XYZ file of C-alpha atoms in Angstrom:
314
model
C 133.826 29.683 10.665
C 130.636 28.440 9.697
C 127.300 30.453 10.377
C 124.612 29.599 11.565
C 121.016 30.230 10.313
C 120.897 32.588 13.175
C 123.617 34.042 12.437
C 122.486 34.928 8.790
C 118.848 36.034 10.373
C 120.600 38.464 12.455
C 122.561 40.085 9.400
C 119.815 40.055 7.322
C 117.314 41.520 10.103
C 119.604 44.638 10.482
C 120.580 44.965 6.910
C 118.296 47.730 5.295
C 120.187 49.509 8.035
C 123.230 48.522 7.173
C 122.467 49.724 3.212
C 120.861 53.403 4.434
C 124.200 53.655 6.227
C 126.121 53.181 3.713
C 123.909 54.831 1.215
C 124.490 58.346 3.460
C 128.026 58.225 3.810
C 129.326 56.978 0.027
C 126.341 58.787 -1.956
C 126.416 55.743 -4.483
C 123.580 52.736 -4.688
C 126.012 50.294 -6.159
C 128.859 51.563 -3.281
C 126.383 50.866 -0.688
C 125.994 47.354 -1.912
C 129.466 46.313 -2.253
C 130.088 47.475 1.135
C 127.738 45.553 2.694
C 128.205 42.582 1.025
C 131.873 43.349 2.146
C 130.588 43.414 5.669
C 128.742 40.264 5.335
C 131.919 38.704 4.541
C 133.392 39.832 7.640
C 130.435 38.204 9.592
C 131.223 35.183 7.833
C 134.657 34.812 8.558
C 133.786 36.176 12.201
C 133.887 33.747 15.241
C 130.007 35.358 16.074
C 129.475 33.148 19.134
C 132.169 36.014 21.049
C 130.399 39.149 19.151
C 128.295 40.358 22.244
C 126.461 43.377 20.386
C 125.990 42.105 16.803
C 124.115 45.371 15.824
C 127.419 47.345 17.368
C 129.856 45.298 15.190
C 128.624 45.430 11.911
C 128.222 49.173 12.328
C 131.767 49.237 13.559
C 132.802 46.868 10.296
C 130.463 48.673 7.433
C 131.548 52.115 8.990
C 135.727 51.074 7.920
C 135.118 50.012 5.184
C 133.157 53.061 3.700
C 135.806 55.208 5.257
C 138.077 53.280 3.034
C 135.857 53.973 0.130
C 135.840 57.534 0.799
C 139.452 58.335 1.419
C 139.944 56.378 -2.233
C 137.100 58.088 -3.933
C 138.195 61.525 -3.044
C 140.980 60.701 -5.693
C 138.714 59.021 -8.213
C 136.654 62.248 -8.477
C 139.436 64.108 -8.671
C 139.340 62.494 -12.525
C 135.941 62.316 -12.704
C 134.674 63.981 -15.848
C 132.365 66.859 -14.953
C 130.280 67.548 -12.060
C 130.156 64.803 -9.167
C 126.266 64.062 -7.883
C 125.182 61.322 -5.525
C 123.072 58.570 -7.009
C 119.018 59.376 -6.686
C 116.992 56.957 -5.013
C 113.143 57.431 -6.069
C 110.414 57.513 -3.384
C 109.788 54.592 -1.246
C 113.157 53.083 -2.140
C 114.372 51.112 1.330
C 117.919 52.205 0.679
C 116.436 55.363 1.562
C 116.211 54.752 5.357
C 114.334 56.020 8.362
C 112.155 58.811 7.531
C 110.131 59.242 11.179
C 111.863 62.298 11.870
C 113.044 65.973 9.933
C 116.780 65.186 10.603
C 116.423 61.790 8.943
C 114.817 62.901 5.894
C 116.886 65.887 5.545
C 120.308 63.477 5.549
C 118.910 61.850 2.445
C 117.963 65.166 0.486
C 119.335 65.248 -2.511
C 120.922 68.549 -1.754
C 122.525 67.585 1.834
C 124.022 64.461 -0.046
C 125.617 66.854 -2.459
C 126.753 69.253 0.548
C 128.064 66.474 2.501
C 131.103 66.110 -0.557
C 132.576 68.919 1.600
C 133.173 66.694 4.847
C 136.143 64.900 5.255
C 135.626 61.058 5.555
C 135.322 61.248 9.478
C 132.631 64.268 9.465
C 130.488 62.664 7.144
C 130.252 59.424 9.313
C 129.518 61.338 12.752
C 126.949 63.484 10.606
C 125.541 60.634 9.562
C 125.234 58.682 12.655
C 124.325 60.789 14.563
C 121.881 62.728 12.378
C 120.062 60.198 10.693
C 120.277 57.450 12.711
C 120.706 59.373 16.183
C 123.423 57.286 17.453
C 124.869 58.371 20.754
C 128.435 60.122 20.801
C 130.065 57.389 22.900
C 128.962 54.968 20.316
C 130.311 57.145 17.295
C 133.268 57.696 19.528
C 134.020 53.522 20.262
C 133.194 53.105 16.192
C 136.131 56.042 14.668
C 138.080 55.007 17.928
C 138.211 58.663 19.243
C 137.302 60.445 22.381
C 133.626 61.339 22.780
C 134.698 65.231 23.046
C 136.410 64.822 19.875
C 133.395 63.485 18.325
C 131.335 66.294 19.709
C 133.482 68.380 17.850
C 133.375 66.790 14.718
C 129.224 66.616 14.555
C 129.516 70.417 15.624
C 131.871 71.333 12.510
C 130.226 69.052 10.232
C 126.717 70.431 11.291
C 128.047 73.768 10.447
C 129.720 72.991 6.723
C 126.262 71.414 5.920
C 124.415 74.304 7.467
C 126.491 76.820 5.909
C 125.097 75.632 2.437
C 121.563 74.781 2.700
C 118.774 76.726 1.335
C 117.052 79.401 3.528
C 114.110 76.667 4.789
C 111.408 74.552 2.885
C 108.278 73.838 1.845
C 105.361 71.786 2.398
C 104.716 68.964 0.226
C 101.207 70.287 -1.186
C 103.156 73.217 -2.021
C 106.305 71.675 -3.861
C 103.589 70.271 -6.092
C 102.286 73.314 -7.122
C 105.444 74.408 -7.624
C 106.629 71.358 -9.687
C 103.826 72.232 -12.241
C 104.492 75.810 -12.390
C 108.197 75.162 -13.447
C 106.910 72.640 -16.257
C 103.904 74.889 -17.472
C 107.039 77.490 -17.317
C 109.806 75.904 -18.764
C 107.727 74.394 -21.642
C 106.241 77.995 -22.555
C 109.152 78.978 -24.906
C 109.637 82.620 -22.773
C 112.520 83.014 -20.059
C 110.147 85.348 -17.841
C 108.109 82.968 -15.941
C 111.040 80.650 -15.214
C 112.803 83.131 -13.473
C 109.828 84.197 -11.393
C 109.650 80.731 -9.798
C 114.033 80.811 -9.163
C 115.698 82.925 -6.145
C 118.230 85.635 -7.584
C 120.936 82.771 -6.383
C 119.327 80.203 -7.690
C 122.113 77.555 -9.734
C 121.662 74.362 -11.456
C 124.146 71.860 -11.940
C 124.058 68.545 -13.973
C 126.194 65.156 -13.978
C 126.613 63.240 -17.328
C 130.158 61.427 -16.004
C 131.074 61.829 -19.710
C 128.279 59.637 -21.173
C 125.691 62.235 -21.982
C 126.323 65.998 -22.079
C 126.259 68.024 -19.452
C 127.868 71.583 -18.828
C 131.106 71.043 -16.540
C 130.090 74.054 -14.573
C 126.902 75.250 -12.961
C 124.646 77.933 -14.062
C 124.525 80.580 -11.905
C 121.520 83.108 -10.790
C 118.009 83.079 -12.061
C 118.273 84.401 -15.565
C 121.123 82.131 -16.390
C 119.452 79.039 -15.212
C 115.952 80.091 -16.458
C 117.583 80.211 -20.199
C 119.315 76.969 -19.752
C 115.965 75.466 -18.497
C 114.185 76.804 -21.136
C 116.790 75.357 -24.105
C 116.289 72.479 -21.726
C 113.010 71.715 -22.793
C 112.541 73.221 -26.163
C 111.589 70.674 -28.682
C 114.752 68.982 -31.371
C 115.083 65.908 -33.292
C 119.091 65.895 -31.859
C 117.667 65.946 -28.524
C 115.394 63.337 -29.011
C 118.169 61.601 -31.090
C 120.497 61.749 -28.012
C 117.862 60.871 -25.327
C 116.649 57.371 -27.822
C 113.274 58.250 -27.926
C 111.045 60.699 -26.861
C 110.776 61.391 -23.172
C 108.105 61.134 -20.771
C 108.523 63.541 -18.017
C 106.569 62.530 -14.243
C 106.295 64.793 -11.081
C 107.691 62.545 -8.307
C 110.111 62.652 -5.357
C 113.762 61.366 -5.160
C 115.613 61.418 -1.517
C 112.453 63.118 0.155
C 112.670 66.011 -2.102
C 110.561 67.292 -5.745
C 111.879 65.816 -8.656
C 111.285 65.363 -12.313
C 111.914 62.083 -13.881
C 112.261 61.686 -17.704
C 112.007 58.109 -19.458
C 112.836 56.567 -22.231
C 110.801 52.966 -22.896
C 110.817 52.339 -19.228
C 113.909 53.585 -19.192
C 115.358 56.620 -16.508
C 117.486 59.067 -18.392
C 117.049 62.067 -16.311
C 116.063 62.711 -13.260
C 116.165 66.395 -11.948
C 116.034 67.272 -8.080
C 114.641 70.576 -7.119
C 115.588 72.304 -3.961
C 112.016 74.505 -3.060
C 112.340 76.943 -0.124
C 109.593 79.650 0.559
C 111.229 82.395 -1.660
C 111.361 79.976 -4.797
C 113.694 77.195 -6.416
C 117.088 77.374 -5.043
C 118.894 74.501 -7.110
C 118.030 72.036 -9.644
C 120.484 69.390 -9.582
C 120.305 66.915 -12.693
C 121.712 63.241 -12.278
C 121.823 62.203 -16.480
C 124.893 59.739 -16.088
C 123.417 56.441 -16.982
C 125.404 54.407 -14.550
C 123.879 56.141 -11.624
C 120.566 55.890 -12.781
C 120.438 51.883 -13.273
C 118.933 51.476 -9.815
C 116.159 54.351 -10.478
C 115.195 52.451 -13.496
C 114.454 48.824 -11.502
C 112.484 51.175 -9.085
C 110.770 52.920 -11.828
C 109.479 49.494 -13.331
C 108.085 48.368 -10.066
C 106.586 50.810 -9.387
C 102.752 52.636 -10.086
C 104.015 56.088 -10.833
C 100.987 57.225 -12.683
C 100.138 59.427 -16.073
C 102.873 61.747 -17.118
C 103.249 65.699 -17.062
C 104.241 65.697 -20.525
C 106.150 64.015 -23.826
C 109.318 65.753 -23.835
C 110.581 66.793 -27.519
């Protein structure tokens, strides 16, 4: 059937939505996309006039169809070459979604995105609805077509997994800064020491290159292990500036509400590394280098005011 201009206002209106939606629950900018342009076409084949809660059925509709996505991707990453990490989304990026409340900008951190690979398909969409976007559990329930106890019980085991692997707590923003600095004045200083003062003894980092650009297939573990990587990292080398095109400029910024170093190439993203700050130090750094996932980051990047950076890299 036809729509109507209405109809298209209506889709449009609650789109953004739609996108942060699908953003949580496939991890992947381009993913998010296709699925709602998916979802549109649903609406457009829809008889709308009989749709009594528009908002209801394109949740119901966009909700499938990532399900369907993430059933099928568990098998794609099964051949994925390296580490798997969620596309970054730089600061004020709408994809990003609500951020009124600590729930809501927690589902978007970089590292709950990376925890949430654990879930099966069905946690990861009561998580996400009912963390982020606080729908009710009847609602979740009439969307997954399950009883509201069963949903209950889902949001309490998928509330644990994520639990179970998050850093001890966080940090104010004032304070991430200072740390930010600290770990470049650090890892540029040539000496392992400082580095590992600013790391907890668990501390790991873990990259993505999906086989374009080198990146270690398994993380580095504890402080002195990641504090020598770091500091190889960001030691000077015409290969490394051969590799990256250029020579990199490296800005303090955020990505998915949390500190995060961005590296660029010509006004191009090549790098960008998410740190995960709690009160006893940096817990993670998570590094997304694969240039496929970074192709929305660089659009942002170029539309953005982002300022002087910390440093030329190499």
């Amino acid at each position: 059937m036809a729509l109507t201009m209405d109809d298209v206002d209506r889709f449009e209106a609650f789109m953004p939505r739609l996108e942060a939606i699908a953003y949580r629950l496939l991890g992947s900018a381009s993913d998010a996309e296709d699925a709602v342009q998916d979802t549109f076409l649903r609406w457009q084949a829809a008889d709308t006039g009989r749709i009594e809660v528009p908002e209801a059925w394109l949740t119901k509709v966009l909700t499938n169809l990532c399900l369907n996505q993430l059933t099928s991707a568990r098998a794609r990453r099964e051949k994925y070459v390296g580490q798997w990490l969620p596309e970054p989304l730089l600061a004020g990026d709408p994809m990003l979604g609500p951020a009124d409340t600590a729930e809501q900008r927690e589902s978007v951190s970089y590292a709950v995105l990376a925890l949430m690979e654990r879930l099966s398909p069905n946690e990861r969409v009561v998580y996400v609805l009912r963390e982020a976007f606080g729908y009710p559990h009847r609602k979740i329930a009439e969307i997954l077509d399950i009883t509201e106890s069963a949903g209950q019980q889902i949001h309490h085991r998928a509330k644990k997994h994520v639990a179970e692997g998050r850093a001890r707590s966080e940090v104010d923003e004032a304070a991430a800064r200072r740390v930010v600095e600290e770990f470049i004045e650090a890892a540029t200083s040539g000496r392992t020491e400082p580095l590992v003062r600013l790391l907890t003894d668990d501390a790991f980092s873990i990259g993505d290159g999906g086989g374009k650009v080198p990146a270690r297939t398994k993380p580095f573990e504890g402080a002195l292990a990641v504090a020598t990587f770091m500091r190889g990292l960001f030691k000077p080398g015409k290969g490394k500036r051969a590799l990256a095109g250029g020579s990199p400029e490296v800005y303090a910024t955020t990505a998915n509400n949390v500190p995060a170093l961005v590296a660029v190439v010509d006004g191009r993203v090549i790098g960008i590394l998410c740190l995960e700050i709690t009160t006893d130090g940096i817990a993670a750094i998570r590094a997304q280098a694969n240039p496929d996932k970074l192709e929305r980051a660089t659009r942002r990047w170029a539309a953005s005011n982002h300022g002087e950076p910390l440093l030329n890299l190499y």
